[in-house]
PDB file of C-alpha atoms in Angstrom:
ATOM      1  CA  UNK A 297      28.416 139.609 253.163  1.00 60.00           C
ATOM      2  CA  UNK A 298      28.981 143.411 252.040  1.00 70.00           C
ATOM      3  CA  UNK A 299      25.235 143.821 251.648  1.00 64.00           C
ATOM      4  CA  UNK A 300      24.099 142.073 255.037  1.00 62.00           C
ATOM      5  CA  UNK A 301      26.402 144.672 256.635  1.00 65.00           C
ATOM      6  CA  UNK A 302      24.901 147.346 254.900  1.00 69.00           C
ATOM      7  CA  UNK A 303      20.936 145.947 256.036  1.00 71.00           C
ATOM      8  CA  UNK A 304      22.585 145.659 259.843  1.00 65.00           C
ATOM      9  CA  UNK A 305      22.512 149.168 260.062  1.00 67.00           C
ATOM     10  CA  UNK A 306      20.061 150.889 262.908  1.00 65.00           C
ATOM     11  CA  UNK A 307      18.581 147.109 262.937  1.00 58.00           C
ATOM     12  CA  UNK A 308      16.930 145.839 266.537  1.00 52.00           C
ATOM     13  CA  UNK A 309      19.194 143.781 268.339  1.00 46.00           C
ATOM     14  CA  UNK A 310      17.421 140.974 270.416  1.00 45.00           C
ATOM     15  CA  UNK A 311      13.684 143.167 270.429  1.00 49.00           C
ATOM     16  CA  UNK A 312      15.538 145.764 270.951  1.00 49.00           C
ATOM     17  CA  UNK A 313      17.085 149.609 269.375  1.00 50.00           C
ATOM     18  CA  UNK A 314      20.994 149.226 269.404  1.00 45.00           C
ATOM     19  CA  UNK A 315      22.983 151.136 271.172  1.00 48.00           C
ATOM     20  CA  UNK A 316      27.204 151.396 270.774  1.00 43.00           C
ATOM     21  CA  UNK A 317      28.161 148.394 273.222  1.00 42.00           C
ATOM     22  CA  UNK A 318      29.507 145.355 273.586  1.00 36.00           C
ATOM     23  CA  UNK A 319      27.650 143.827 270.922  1.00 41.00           C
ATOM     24  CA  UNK A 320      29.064 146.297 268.278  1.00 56.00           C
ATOM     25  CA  UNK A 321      28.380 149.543 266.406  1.00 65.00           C
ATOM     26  CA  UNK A 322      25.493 149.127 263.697  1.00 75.00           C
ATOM     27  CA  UNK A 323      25.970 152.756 261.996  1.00 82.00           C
ATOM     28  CA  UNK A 324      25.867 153.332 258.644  1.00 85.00           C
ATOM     29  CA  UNK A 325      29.724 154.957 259.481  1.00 88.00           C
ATOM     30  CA  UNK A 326      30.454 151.288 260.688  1.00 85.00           C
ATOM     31  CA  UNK A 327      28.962 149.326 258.102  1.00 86.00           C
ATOM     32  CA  UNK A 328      30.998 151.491 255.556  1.00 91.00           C
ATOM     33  CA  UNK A 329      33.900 151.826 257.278  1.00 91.00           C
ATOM     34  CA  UNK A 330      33.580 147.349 257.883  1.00 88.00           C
ATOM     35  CA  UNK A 331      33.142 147.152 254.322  1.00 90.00           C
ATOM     36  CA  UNK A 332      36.548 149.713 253.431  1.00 94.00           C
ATOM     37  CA  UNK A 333      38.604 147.243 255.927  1.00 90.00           C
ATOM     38  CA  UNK A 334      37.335 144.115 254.132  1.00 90.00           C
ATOM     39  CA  UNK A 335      38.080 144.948 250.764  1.00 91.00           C
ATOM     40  CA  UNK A 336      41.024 146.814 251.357  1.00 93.00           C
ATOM     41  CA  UNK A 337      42.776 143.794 253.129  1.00 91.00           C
ATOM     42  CA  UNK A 338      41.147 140.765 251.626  1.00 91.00           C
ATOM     43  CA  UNK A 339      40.383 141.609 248.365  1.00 90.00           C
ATOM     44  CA  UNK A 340      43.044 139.719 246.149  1.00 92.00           C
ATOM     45  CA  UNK A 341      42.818 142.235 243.001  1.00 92.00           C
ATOM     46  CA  UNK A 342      45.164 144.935 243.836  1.00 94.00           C
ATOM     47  CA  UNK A 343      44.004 146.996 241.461  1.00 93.00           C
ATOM     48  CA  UNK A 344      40.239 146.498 242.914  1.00 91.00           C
ATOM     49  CA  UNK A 345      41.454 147.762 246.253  1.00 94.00           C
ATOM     50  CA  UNK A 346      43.411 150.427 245.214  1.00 96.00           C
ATOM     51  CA  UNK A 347      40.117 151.738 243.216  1.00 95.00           C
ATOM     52  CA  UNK A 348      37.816 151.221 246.090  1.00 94.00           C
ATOM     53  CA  UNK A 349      39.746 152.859 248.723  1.00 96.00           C
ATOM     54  CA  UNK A 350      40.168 155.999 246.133  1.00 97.00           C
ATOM     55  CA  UNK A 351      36.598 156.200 245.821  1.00 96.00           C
ATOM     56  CA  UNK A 352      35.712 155.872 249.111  1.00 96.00           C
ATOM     57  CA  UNK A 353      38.186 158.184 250.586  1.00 96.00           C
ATOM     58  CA  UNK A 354      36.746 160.464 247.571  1.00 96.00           C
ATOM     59  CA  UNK A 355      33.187 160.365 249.352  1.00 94.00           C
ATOM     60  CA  UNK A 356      31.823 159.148 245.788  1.00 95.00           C
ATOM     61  CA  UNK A 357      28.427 157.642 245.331  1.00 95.00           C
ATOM     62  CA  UNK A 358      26.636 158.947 248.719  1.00 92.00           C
ATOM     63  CA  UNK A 359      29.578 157.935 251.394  1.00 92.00           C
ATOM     64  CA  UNK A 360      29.424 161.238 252.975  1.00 91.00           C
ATOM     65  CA  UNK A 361      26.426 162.382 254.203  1.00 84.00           C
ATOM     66  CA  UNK A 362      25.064 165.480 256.110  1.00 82.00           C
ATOM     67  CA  UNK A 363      24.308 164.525 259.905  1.00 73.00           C
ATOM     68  CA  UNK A 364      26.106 162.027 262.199  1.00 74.00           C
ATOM     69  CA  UNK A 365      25.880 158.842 260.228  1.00 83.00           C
ATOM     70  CA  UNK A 366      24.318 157.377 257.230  1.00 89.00           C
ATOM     71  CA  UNK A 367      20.819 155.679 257.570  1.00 88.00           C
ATOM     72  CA  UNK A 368      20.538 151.666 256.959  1.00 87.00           C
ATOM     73  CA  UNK A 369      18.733 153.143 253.543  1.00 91.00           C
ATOM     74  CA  UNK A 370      21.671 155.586 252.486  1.00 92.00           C
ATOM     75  CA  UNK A 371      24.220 152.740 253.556  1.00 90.00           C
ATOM     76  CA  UNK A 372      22.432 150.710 251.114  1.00 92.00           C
ATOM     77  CA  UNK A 373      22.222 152.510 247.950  1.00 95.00           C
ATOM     78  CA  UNK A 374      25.846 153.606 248.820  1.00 94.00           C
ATOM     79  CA  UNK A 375      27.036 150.260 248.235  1.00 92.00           C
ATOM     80  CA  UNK A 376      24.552 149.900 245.427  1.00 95.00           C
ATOM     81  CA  UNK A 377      26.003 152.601 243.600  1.00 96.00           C
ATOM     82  CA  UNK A 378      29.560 151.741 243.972  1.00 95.00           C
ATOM     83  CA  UNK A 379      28.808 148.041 243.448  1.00 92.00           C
ATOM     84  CA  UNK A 380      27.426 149.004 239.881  1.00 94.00           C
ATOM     85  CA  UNK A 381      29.948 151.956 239.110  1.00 94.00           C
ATOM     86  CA  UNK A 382      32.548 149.291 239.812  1.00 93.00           C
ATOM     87  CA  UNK A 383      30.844 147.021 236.849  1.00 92.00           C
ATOM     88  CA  UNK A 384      30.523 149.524 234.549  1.00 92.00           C
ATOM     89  CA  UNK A 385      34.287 150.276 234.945  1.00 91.00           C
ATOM     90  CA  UNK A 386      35.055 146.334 234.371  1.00 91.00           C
ATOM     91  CA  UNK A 387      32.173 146.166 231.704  1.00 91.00           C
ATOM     92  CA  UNK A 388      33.545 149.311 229.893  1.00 90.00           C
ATOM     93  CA  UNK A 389      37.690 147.706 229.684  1.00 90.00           C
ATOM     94  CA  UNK A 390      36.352 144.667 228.515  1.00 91.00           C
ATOM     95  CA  UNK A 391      33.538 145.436 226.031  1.00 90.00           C
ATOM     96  CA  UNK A 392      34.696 149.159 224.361  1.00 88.00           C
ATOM     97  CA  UNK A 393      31.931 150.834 223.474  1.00 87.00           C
ATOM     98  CA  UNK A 394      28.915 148.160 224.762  1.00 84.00           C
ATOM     99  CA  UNK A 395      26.027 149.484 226.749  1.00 85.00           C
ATOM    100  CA  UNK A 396      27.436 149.584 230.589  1.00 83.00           C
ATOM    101  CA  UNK A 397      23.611 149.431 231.592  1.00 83.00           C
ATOM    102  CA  UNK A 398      24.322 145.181 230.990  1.00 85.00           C
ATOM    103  CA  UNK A 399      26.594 145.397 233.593  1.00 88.00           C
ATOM    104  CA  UNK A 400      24.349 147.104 236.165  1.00 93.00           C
ATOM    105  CA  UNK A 401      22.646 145.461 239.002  1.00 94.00           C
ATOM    106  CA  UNK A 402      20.172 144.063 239.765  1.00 95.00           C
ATOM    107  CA  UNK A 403      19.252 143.196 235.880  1.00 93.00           C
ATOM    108  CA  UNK A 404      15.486 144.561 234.379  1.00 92.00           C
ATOM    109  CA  UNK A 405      15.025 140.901 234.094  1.00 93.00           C
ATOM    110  CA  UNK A 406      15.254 140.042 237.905  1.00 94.00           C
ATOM    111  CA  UNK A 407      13.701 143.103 238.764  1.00 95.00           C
ATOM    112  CA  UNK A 408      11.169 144.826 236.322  1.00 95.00           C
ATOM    113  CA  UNK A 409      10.029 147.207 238.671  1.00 96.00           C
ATOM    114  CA  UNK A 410      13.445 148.955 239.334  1.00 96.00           C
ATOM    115  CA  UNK A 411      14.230 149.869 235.965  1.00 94.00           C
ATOM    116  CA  UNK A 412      12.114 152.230 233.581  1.00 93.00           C
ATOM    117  CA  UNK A 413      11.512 150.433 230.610  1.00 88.00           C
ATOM    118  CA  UNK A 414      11.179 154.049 229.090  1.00 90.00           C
ATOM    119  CA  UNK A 415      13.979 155.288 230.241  1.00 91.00           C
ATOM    120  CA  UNK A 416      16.508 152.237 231.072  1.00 88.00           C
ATOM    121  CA  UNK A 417      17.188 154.523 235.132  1.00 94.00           C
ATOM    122  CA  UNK A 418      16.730 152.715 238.165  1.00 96.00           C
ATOM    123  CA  UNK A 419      14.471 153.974 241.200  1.00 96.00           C
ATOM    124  CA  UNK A 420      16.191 154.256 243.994  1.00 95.00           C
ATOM    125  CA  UNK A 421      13.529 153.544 246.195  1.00 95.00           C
ATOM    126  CA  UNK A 422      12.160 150.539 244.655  1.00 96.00           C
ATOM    127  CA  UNK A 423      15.928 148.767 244.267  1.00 96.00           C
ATOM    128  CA  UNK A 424      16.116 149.768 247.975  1.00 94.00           C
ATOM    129  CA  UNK A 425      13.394 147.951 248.993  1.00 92.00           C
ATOM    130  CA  UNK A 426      14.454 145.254 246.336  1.00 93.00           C
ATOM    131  CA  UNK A 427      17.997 144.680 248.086  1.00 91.00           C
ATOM    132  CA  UNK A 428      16.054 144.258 251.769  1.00 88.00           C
ATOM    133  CA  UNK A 429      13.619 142.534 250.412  1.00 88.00           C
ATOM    134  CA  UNK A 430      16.201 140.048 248.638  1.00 88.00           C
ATOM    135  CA  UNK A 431      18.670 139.522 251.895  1.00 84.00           C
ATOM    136  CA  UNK A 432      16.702 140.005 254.807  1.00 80.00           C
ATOM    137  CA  UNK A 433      13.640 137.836 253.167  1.00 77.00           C
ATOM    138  CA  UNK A 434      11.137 136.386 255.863  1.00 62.00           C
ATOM    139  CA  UNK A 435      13.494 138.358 258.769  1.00 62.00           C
ATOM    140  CA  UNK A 436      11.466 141.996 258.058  1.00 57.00           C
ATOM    141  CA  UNK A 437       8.539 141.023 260.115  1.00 55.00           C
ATOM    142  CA  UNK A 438       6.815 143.777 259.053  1.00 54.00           C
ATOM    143  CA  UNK A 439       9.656 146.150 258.652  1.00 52.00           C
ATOM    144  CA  UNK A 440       8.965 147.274 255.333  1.00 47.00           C
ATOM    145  CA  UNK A 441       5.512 147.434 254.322  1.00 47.00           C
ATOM    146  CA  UNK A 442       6.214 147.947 250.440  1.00 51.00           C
ATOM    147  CA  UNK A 443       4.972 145.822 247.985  1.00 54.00           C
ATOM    148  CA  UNK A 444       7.491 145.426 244.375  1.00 54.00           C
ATOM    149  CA  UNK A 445       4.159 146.198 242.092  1.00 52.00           C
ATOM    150  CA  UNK A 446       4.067 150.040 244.121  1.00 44.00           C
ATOM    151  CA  UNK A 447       5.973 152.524 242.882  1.00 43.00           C
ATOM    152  CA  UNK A 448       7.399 155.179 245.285  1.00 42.00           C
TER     153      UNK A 448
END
């Protein structure tokens, strides 16, 4: 759910560019401020909420941006980032001293492409397009014209 709120951003709406109306807001400031409300009331960890709405009032991982709001791309890897800081936090209590880069997302072995195999970092770009690519599927008509095998 988090992520298809993320990919909603600046998306047509019925053939056509969405504006702020009765069908809702689809900013990136929307999308992350839909995704705060969500996990700050329904998530039952306590703990988990209390972290989340500390980082996100903190601005970490992208949040705040120059300009009026986020793009659907900066929305994304914001909850990207937070989404795998958050399991390297749970990865690091539970397994002192293991290699967090287990924990991260989307795994080298579901994605080759987005992690270096030199270096172990993830390209941006290429999980980007990985994440549409993964939830929107057969809905980018031709939205995104990159192909896993390119590299940015």
């Amino acid at each position: 759910l988090l992520h298809h709120l993320t990919l909603g951003v600046d998306r047509p709406y019925n053939g056509q560019k969405h504006q702020n109306d009765l069908t809702g807001d689809r900013t990136g400031l929307a999308a992350m401020t839909g995704i705060k409300a969500i996990v700050s009331q329904y998530f039952a960890c306590e703990e988990c909420r209390r972290h989340f709405v500390e980082d996100y009032d903190k601005c970490l991982y992208g949040r705040c941006v120059d300009g009026d709001s986020p793009t659907r791309e900066e929305t994304v890897m914001w909850l990207w980032r937070f989404h795998n800081a958050v399991n390297g936090r749970v990865f690091a209590h539970r397994s002192p001293g293991g290699d967090v880069r287990k924990a991260q997302w989307p795994p080298a072995s579901t994605c080759p492409p987005c992690v270096s195999s030199a270096t172990g970092e993830y390209s941006g770009k290429i999980v980007y397009h990985w994440i549409v690519r993964t939830y929107l599927g057969d809905m980018l008509k031709g939205e995104t014209p990159f192909t896993m095998a390119t590299s940015p």
